[in-house]
């Protein structure tokens, strides 16, 4: 897997993005 390519910043953005999507869909 190419997880190291993203680095910590990419991981944080990815986690925040998925978290926001889940919360938004949950609110809807």
mmCIF file as gemmi writes it, N, C-alpha and C atoms, coordinates in Angstrom:
data_model
loop_
_atom_site.group_PDB
_atom_site.id
_atom_site.type_symbol
_atom_site.label_atom_id
_atom_site.label_alt_id
_atom_site.label_comp_id
_atom_site.label_asym_id
_atom_site.label_entity_id
_atom_site.label_seq_id
_atom_site.pdbx_PDB_ins_code
_atom_site.Cartn_x
_atom_site.Cartn_y
_atom_site.Cartn_z
_atom_site.occupancy
_atom_site.B_iso_or_equiv
_atom_site.pdbx_formal_charge
_atom_site.auth_seq_id
_atom_site.auth_asym_id
_atom_site.pdbx_PDB_model_num
ATOM 1 N N . UNK Axp A 1 ? 0.839 -1.203 0 1 0 ? 1 A 1
ATOM 2 C CA . UNK Axp A 1 ? 0 0 0 1 0 ? 1 A 1
ATOM 3 C C . UNK Axp A 1 ? 0.873 1.253 0 1 0 ? 1 A 1
ATOM 4 N N . UNK Axp A 2 ? 0.372 2.332 -0.604 1 0 ? 2 A 1
ATOM 5 C CA . UNK Axp A 2 ? 1.17 3.562 -0.717 1 0 ? 2 A 1
ATOM 6 C C . UNK Axp A 2 ? 0.726 4.585 0.32 1 0 ? 2 A 1
ATOM 7 N N . UNK Axp A 3 ? 0.703 4.156 1.574 1 0 ? 3 A 1
ATOM 8 C CA . UNK Axp A 3 ? 0.264 5.058 2.637 1 0 ? 3 A 1
ATOM 9 C C . UNK Axp A 3 ? 1.335 6.111 2.931 1 0 ? 3 A 1
ATOM 10 N N . UNK Axp A 4 ? 2.62 5.7 2.828 1 0 ? 4 A 1
ATOM 11 C CA . UNK Axp A 4 ? 3.71 6.609 3.174 1 0 ? 4 A 1
ATOM 12 C C . UNK Axp A 4 ? 3.831 7.762 2.184 1 0 ? 4 A 1
ATOM 13 N N . UNK Axp A 5 ? 3.246 7.607 0.98 1 0 ? 5 A 1
ATOM 14 C CA . UNK Axp A 5 ? 3.351 8.668 -0.022 1 0 ? 5 A 1
ATOM 15 C C . UNK Axp A 5 ? 2.599 9.913 0.437 1 0 ? 5 A 1
ATOM 16 N N . UNK Axp A 6 ? 1.452 9.694 1.073 1 0 ? 6 A 1
ATOM 17 C CA . UNK Axp A 6 ? 0.643 10.83 1.517 1 0 ? 6 A 1
ATOM 18 C C . UNK Axp A 6 ? 1.329 11.576 2.653 1 0 ? 6 A 1
ATOM 19 N N . UNK Axp A 7 ? 1.908 10.827 3.588 1 0 ? 7 A 1
ATOM 20 C CA . UNK Axp A 7 ? 2.536 11.462 4.74 1 0 ? 7 A 1
ATOM 21 C C . UNK Axp A 7 ? 1.483 11.79 5.784 1 0 ? 7 A 1
ATOM 22 N N . UNK Axp A 8 ? 1.885 12.369 6.914 1 0 ? 8 A 1
ATOM 23 C CA . UNK Axp A 8 ? 0.948 12.67 8.002 1 0 ? 8 A 1
ATOM 24 C C . UNK Axp A 8 ? -0.128 13.674 7.578 1 0 ? 8 A 1
ATOM 25 N N . UNK Axp A 9 ? 0.271 14.673 6.793 1 0 ? 9 A 1
ATOM 26 C CA . UNK Axp A 9 ? -0.696 15.702 6.38 1 0 ? 9 A 1
ATOM 27 C C . UNK Axp A 9 ? -1.798 15.086 5.53 1 0 ? 9 A 1
ATOM 28 N N . UNK Axp A 10 ? -1.405 14.228 4.594 1 0 ? 10 A 1
ATOM 29 C CA . UNK Axp A 10 ? -2.392 13.577 3.728 1 0 ? 10 A 1
ATOM 30 C C . UNK Axp A 10 ? -3.326 12.699 4.539 1 0 ? 10 A 1
ATOM 31 N N . UNK Axp A 11 ? -2.756 12.009 5.532 1 0 ? 11 A 1
ATOM 32 C CA . UNK Axp A 11 ? -3.572 11.127 6.383 1 0 ? 11 A 1
ATOM 33 C C . UNK Axp A 11 ? -4.584 11.942 7.17 1 0 ? 11 A 1
ATOM 34 N N . UNK Axp A 12 ? -4.128 13.078 7.73 1 0 ? 12 A 1
ATOM 35 C CA . UNK Axp A 12 ? -5.031 13.924 8.525 1 0 ? 12 A 1
ATOM 36 C C . UNK Axp A 12 ? -6.16 14.456 7.64 1 0 ? 12 A 1
ATOM 37 N N . UNK Axp A 13 ? -5.804 14.918 6.441 1 0 ? 13 A 1
ATOM 38 C CA . UNK Axp A 13 ? -6.818 15.445 5.529 1 0 ? 13 A 1
ATOM 39 C C . UNK Axp A 13 ? -7.792 14.349 5.13 1 0 ? 13 A 1
ATOM 40 N N . UNK Axp A 14 ? -7.255 13.144 4.898 1 0 ? 14 A 1
ATOM 41 C CA . UNK Axp A 14 ? -8.106 12.016 4.508 1 0 ? 14 A 1
ATOM 42 C C . UNK Axp A 14 ? -9.076 11.667 5.632 1 0 ? 14 A 1
ATOM 43 N N . UNK Axp A 15 ? -8.552 11.61 6.868 1 0 ? 15 A 1
ATOM 44 C CA . UNK Axp A 15 ? -9.401 11.273 8.015 1 0 ? 15 A 1
ATOM 45 C C . UNK Axp A 15 ? -10.451 12.357 8.238 1 0 ? 15 A 1
ATOM 46 N N . UNK Axp A 16 ? -10.04 13.622 8.145 1 0 ? 16 A 1
ATOM 47 C CA . UNK Axp A 16 ? -10.991 14.719 8.347 1 0 ? 16 A 1
ATOM 48 C C . UNK Axp A 16 ? -12.056 14.699 7.261 1 0 ? 16 A 1
ATOM 49 N N . UNK Axp A 17 ? -11.641 14.412 6.027 1 0 ? 17 A 1
ATOM 50 C CA . UNK Axp A 17 ? -12.587 14.376 4.911 1 0 ? 17 A 1
ATOM 51 C C . UNK Axp A 17 ? -13.634 13.291 5.113 1 0 ? 17 A 1
ATOM 52 N N . UNK Axp A 18 ? -13.189 12.082 5.473 1 0 ? 18 A 1
ATOM 53 C CA . UNK Axp A 18 ? -14.129 10.977 5.678 1 0 ? 18 A 1
ATOM 54 C C . UNK Axp A 18 ? -15.008 11.269 6.886 1 0 ? 18 A 1
ATOM 55 N N . UNK Axp A 19 ? -14.428 11.856 7.932 1 0 ? 19 A 1
ATOM 56 C CA . UNK Axp A 19 ? -15.191 12.166 9.137 1 0 ? 19 A 1
ATOM 57 C C . UNK Axp A 19 ? -16.291 13.176 8.812 1 0 ? 19 A 1
ATOM 58 N N . UNK Axp A 20 ? -15.942 14.22 8.048 1 0 ? 20 A 1
ATOM 59 C CA . UNK Axp A 20 ? -16.934 15.235 7.677 1 0 ? 20 A 1
ATOM 60 C C . UNK Axp A 20 ? -18.034 14.619 6.829 1 0 ? 20 A 1
ATOM 61 N N . UNK Axp A 21 ? -17.644 13.737 5.883 1 0 ? 21 A 1
ATOM 62 C CA . UNK Axp A 21 ? -18.647 13.101 5.027 1 0 ? 21 A 1
ATOM 63 C C . UNK Axp A 21 ? -19.603 12.265 5.859 1 0 ? 21 A 1
ATOM 64 N N . UNK Axp A 22 ? -19.051 11.48 6.799 1 0 ? 22 A 1
ATOM 65 C CA . UNK Axp A 22 ? -19.895 10.625 7.641 1 0 ? 22 A 1
ATOM 66 C C . UNK Axp A 22 ? -20.836 11.485 8.484 1 0 ? 22 A 1
ATOM 67 N N . UNK Axp A 23 ? -20.297 12.564 9.072 1 0 ? 23 A 1
ATOM 68 C CA . UNK Axp A 23 ? -21.126 13.424 9.917 1 0 ? 23 A 1
ATOM 69 C C . UNK Axp A 23 ? -22.208 14.102 9.089 1 0 ? 23 A 1
ATOM 70 N N . UNK Axp A 24 ? -21.836 14.589 7.898 1 0 ? 24 A 1
ATOM 71 C CA . UNK Axp A 24 ? -22.813 15.276 7.046 1 0 ? 24 A 1
ATOM 72 C C . UNK Axp A 24 ? -23.929 14.321 6.646 1 0 ? 24 A 1
ATOM 73 N N . UNK Axp A 25 ? -23.549 13.113 6.212 1 0 ? 25 A 1
ATOM 74 C CA . UNK Axp A 25 ? -24.561 12.143 5.791 1 0 ? 25 A 1
ATOM 75 C C . UNK Axp A 25 ? -25.409 11.712 6.981 1 0 ? 25 A 1
ATOM 76 N N . UNK Axp A 26 ? -24.785 11.657 8.173 1 0 ? 26 A 1
ATOM 77 C CA . UNK Axp A 26 ? -25.528 11.254 9.371 1 0 ? 26 A 1
ATOM 78 C C . UNK Axp A 26 ? -26.542 12.344 9.731 1 0 ? 26 A 1
ATOM 79 N N . UNK Axp A 27 ? -26.134 13.613 9.543 1 0 ? 27 A 1
ATOM 80 C CA . UNK Axp A 27 ? -27.041 14.717 9.868 1 0 ? 27 A 1
ATOM 81 C C . UNK Axp A 27 ? -28.216 14.724 8.898 1 0 ? 27 A 1
ATOM 82 N N . UNK Axp A 28 ? -27.95 14.388 7.635 1 0 ? 28 A 1
ATOM 83 C CA . UNK Axp A 28 ? -29.019 14.372 6.643 1 0 ? 28 A 1
ATOM 84 C C . UNK Axp A 28 ? -29.998 13.252 6.969 1 0 ? 28 A 1
